[in-house]
Each structure stands twice: as structure tokens, then as C-alpha cells.
Amino acid sequence: MVRRTGKGHRGTIALLVVLLSLLFGAVPASAGDDAPQSAPVIRDWIVALRPATGGAADALRAAVGDAALSPVPHVPGAYVARFAGATAASDGVARLLAHPAVQYVEPDLRLSYAWVPNDPLLPQQGWAHTVGLPAAWSLTTGSPATVVAVVDSGVHAAHPDLAGKVLDGFNFLSNTGDVTDDVGHGTAVAAIVAARGNDGVGIAGAAMDVRILPVKVGDGSGAPVSAIAAGIRYAVDRGASVINLSLGADSESATLHQQIQYAYSRNVPVIAAAGNDPNRASFPASYQEPISVGAASPDGTAVAEFSSRLSRVDLTAPGVAVLSASWEEGSGDIWQPVYGTSFAAPIVAGTVALMRSVNPALPIEAIRAALTGTARQTYPAGTLGGGAGLLDAGAAVRQALLPALARTWQAADQPVAALAAQRTWLWGPAAFAVGAEPYVETPHGERLVAYFDKARMEITDPHGDSTSPWYVTTGLLATELISGRLQVGHAAFEQRAPANIPVAGDPDDATGPRYATFAGLLRTPPLPAGAVITQTVDQAGHLGADARLASYGVTAADYIPETGHRVANVFADYLRSEGLVLRDGQYRRGPLFDPPYYATGYPITEAYWTQAKVAGQVRDVLVQCFERRCLTYTPSNPAGWQVEMGNVGRHYYQWRTGSLPPAGAAPENPVRLASGPQ
């Protein structure tokens, strides 16, 4: 017989879940409107001084002009600058960023509660906050197409927190379809995984929108190996996305191991509880194939006293006072705290279900690597029974989405990174920031974004068709920088000042055009087809002409009726160009842009020559802004680098956050995940 790894039921817990995320004021506007919509302007900005810059506050007062500057109480070196309006704020922030004493500048945004379900017992679900589930829920709460098999004592399907979520299963003790839970253990496990959320009832499960496949293999006396083995096989063959095993014994079983290997061979992850005896190893958790989960304290800062120190453990989740739904004879439907690695495992199983909801084919070892690689080291490294650390559900779900970003990056930029192609980057060498940003048309108000030097990638619908070329999109960054309309929804905008950031050339170029320069040029009529481009623009937006520039032979080519502009021939040729790309794991020759305007959008300005400082020297540079990026043509550059994507990703990050982007790749898992074809 195999014992369940849960412990007895005890009292209640009361940990308030406080969930904060940045609030960006979304103001509805028609997608086709040209005039900026009224919206709150960010006038208050936090200015942080570099350490050991005594006396710099007086210099700052000169930099901010008429703005009110006041220190932040109890925060040394921090001030709040309040500007009179959008223009003053834009100019003042630019001056502050250039000030040698300033470490960073950021908007003094008001914080708001992130999306949370309205279940009345959620404030008592400290375990959800401890493992960062709200950050995962902002991206996904799971998909009904994702099924978690609970191989356990059965499930009380009529419980108010599970009603309508439990599929027809099987009872391997009686060989019937009666999966009634006469113990309550399996019901508590199932509720931790998938209790229905945001319904005003009880608790919210880790993956509140997935479904449960009940597989009854045990009763009050335990569960025989033969039933568990049959239950695992049944769950795999029924199409389970994840299997939870909150049971174990201190002896091995070849029969059980074979069926776990069967699940592994079919890419069905098995999540196993590590066991409740600190002095014994538990199986199946100690086999190599399952993802083994130990129990942590309610706040995740220690391994629970009872959790096995001898089992193989991948990571931990709270296993003490885990509030869940359950059922007891004589009491009926209840909610109460439960204890044991039995109830740590389904927290991880629910997180894996979230990962599988956004990436159904994610390999088991990629899931394990994501879980352990993002686990937080909240107790000393090397703690027996602690594995890689405490589950971070939000980070793990983000990891599950990264392969889609990586595939988009790899097509054009993997050959460049591998030195197989000599040309400019389409995106950049790696993402320098990965996280969530508010967006109206998402399941719960946020979408995953990744910033590269030359763009930003976005996944707005994580449950969409990941094979579609539009599953990963790139925002209208150049449009936003030029217009000052920060987009927070399909037709929702926050009005800011146009970006006072150089479009082309070096970041410290003092003379070239800014994004704000082009705000007054969006309606300039197109040149005639084939006209040689000699028109110029300066930083103030004044247009001119220089006959000398005709020698470069750049002409007005394709007319784009959607925006009423012509594309310069050097840019049109670039967007239609072919080269070495990575497709389906193989290098081959193909189009760099498919479809042609996927990465840039349509042109929103004409092409203009300007003088910009490039690599420290003032040079002739042709600039044309498209919806998503601004392209540059520098004739003095070597072949392969004459046409380039501007660094709009870095520029937009600076404009949106008020902080200069980091110089290197993101510390949390750059999106450059592959080294070449397999």
C-alpha cells in the first residue's frame, strides 16, 4: 500500500494578499483619430541622485527650471519634480537625464491593485501570494483545454469551488466511473490546482480556468501501486496535460516507475510530492522523471519541518496551512487549511498547467528548467530538501512564453549572432528587459513584452495560435514616440509629450532630429514617383533641400496608400531583401521580412536627409519613420550596415519609463535561446 503525503487538517490562516502593479491611465479614442485625445499628463517625476553627490540638489533646481522640486522623506538622494505640463515635463526630464549627478528619472506613478479574483477567501490564501501567482494570473489563468489529472482519492465534483470543472474519470479500485472522494484528500488537491476563480465563491485555484480529470486510486487506507500505475496510464491516454501525484512510499516500484516513464516519453509532466518524513526518501518523487516538490513554510522562507530531506527535490512550494476546498463526512463541503507536501505539489502542478495553457507542447525538461531556473532562493542555498528554491509562478509562466519570442528573434538575428551572416540586427543581440505591461485587450489587463535595442515584442493573447506570424507582434513604437500617444489598448491612449530623443545616430547627438521633430511632418505630401530625394530636415523640423545629396541616387519609390507616403528606394529594397535566415531549425536563403512590413509597419513620414553624429562623426543620414520603427540609410557605412533599424526599442523604453535602458542584456533570461539549427 502507498500512503498519501498529506498531514492532518488544522486551523486557519489570515495573510492579506496585496497586489500592486503600475497604473497607466487608459483613455478611449478612435483608432483612426489623428488628433491627440485628452488624458492625464504625468507631471510628477522621481529624480534619484547618484551616491556621493553632495550639493547636487542646488544644481538640479536649475535643471528643472520652474518645476517644484521637493525631497522624498526618508529616502536619501530622491526628489520629486512637479512640472507645469507635458511640454515642461518632456524638456525637464531630458535635462535631468543629461545631468551628471542624476542616476535615473522615473514617473511618480500611482499604483493600483492588479487583477485579482473576487473569491471571498482569497485574502486567506497566503500560499498564492508567496509563490507569485498574481503575477502569473495577470497573463493567464489557464485554459479549459488544459487538463490536470488528479491521481488520488477521488474528487468531490459537486463542491461549490469545483462544480462544472471536473470531467468524468475512473475508479481503479472498483473499476467503475464512481470517483467519489470518501477521504477529502483528492478534493483538496484538485481545488488547489483548479478551484474556480473570480466567481464570488470560496478560493481561487492556481490554474482557475483549467479542468480536472479525477482518477481514483485510493481510499482511507491508502492506494495500491497497481491502481496508481493504471491511473497514470489512463491519464496519459485520456490526454491529460499534467498529472499530479500527491502520494508516495519509501520503497521503489518497477511497475510504478514504468508508467511514469510512459508519461515522460509522451511529454506529460508528472508532479510528485516529496514526502512528509524528513528522514526518508519518497517514491515516485525521487525518480528522475517527475518534477519533485518539497514543502515550504507559509512565507516560503524555510523548508517545512516534516518535508523529506532525503528525497530528490526540484523546488518547494508552501505546504503549511494551505487553505483549500475539501469535503468531510458529516460536514460536507468545507474550506480549511491543509498540511503536507501533498498540498505543495498541486501548487506547482497548477503553475505547470498555466505554462501548458500558453505553450501546450513545452517539453518536460524545459518546464523543469523554467521552474528551477526562476525559483527564488528564500532560504540558504544547499538547504536539504529545498531543491532550487521556492516556486516563482509569475516568472515560470513568463518563461513558458519566451520560446515564441525566441522563434521570432531567431529567424533573422540568429544567423547574425552566429556570424553566419554579415548584416545589421533586425531586433538586437538579446532582450534587455522582459516583463508585463498594461493593455486593455488582454485576459487580465497585462501582456508580456520584451525590449530589444531595435524594437519591442509583445504577446497580447497568450492563448492564441502560436504558429501565426501575428502571435508575437511589435508595437507602434515610432508612432507613439512621434505623436506622444502612449498606447494602452487597441483604442486607448495616454497622452504624453512627443519624445525629445534623437531618432538617428549617437545617443548624445545634440543637433540631429528628434522624434518630436517629425510630429509636424506626418501630413507632408509624398514626392513624385522616381524623384531624387534631396529634401532635408533639421532638429527644429525646418525642411530644406541640398542638391549635393542627389549624388547618392536615392529616389522616392513605393507609394503606400494606407498612409499616403512613398518609401525611399533604399528602404523598399531592404524590406524586400533576402538573406540567410533560420527557418524550421535550418539555415536557408529567404526573405528577411515576411510579410514585408511586419517589422516596420507602413511609412508615416517621407524620407529626409539630415546631419547626425554617427560613431562620433557628423555624417549624411537618410531617415524615414514607419509606424513601428524609423529606418536610417548611412551611405558611408559598409555594405550590410548602410540601412539599419534605429534603436527605437531603447528610445521607447527611455520615453515610457523615464529611465535609461540597461547597457547589456536582461538579467532574467535573454530571449536569444538557441545557438543555431539542430
XYZ file of N, CA, C and O in Angstrom, residues 140 348 350-360 362 366-368 370-371 393 396-401:
104
model
N -2.267 34.906 -17.545
C -3.171 33.799 -17.857
C -3.697 33.180 -16.576
O -2.982 33.112 -15.572
N 2.459 23.615 -7.559
C 3.356 23.535 -8.717
C 2.618 22.961 -9.923
O 2.786 23.436 -11.054
N -0.489 23.273 -10.642
C -1.310 24.344 -11.196
C -0.482 25.327 -11.999
O -0.915 25.801 -13.064
N 0.720 25.629 -11.500
C 1.603 26.535 -12.254
C 2.019 25.912 -13.575
O 2.052 26.584 -14.614
N 2.328 24.622 -13.558
C 2.675 23.929 -14.809
C 1.480 23.934 -15.757
O 1.641 24.072 -16.978
N 0.272 23.832 -15.213
C -0.926 23.913 -16.059
C -1.045 25.284 -16.711
O -1.465 25.396 -17.873
N -0.692 26.344 -15.988
C -0.673 27.678 -16.595
C 0.352 27.727 -17.727
O 0.091 28.293 -18.802
N 1.527 27.141 -17.488
C 2.563 27.117 -18.519
C 2.104 26.335 -19.734
O 2.307 26.759 -20.876
N 1.454 25.195 -19.488
C 0.961 24.385 -20.593
C -0.211 25.067 -21.316
O -0.462 24.808 -22.486
N -0.936 25.927 -20.630
C -2.043 26.642 -21.276
C -1.538 27.607 -22.330
O -2.199 27.826 -23.350
N -0.374 28.217 -22.102
C 0.168 29.177 -23.068
C 1.180 28.541 -24.004
O 1.535 29.129 -25.029
N 1.642 27.336 -23.670
C 2.617 26.647 -24.514
C 2.388 25.140 -24.364
O 3.119 24.457 -23.649
N 1.344 24.611 -25.027
C 0.942 23.218 -24.808
C 2.020 22.192 -25.094
O 2.017 21.114 -24.495
N 5.310 22.540 -24.634
C 6.561 22.800 -23.921
C 7.124 21.502 -23.348
O 6.444 20.790 -22.604
N 12.142 21.450 -20.354
C 12.057 22.908 -20.425
C 11.197 23.433 -19.282
O 11.478 24.495 -18.708
N 10.137 22.696 -18.929
C 9.303 23.080 -17.786
C 10.123 23.016 -16.503
O 10.110 23.943 -15.685
N 10.849 21.920 -16.309
C 11.675 21.776 -15.112
C 12.718 22.900 -15.036
O 12.935 23.504 -13.981
N 12.568 25.840 -16.392
C 11.915 27.119 -16.112
C 11.567 27.238 -14.635
O 11.758 28.283 -14.014
N 11.046 26.166 -14.046
C 10.669 26.190 -12.632
C 11.885 26.367 -11.731
O 11.886 27.192 -10.811
N 5.801 31.553 -9.558
C 4.857 31.201 -10.623
C 4.851 32.217 -11.749
O 4.774 31.861 -12.931
N 7.868 31.730 -13.921
C 7.794 30.478 -14.664
C 6.860 30.601 -15.865
O 7.160 30.097 -16.954
N 5.729 31.279 -15.691
C 4.804 31.463 -16.810
C 5.436 32.340 -17.892
O 5.278 32.080 -19.092
N 6.156 33.370 -17.467
C 6.856 34.194 -18.476
C 7.842 33.336 -19.263
O 7.983 33.499 -20.485
N 8.522 32.429 -18.578
C 9.466 31.551 -19.266
C 8.765 30.687 -20.307
O 9.322 30.405 -21.367
N 7.549 30.267 -20.000
C 6.816 29.428 -20.944
C 6.481 30.180 -22.223
O 6.298 29.573 -23.281
N 6.385 31.489 -22.137
C 6.069 32.302 -23.316
C 7.320 32.690 -24.107
O 7.225 33.050 -25.282
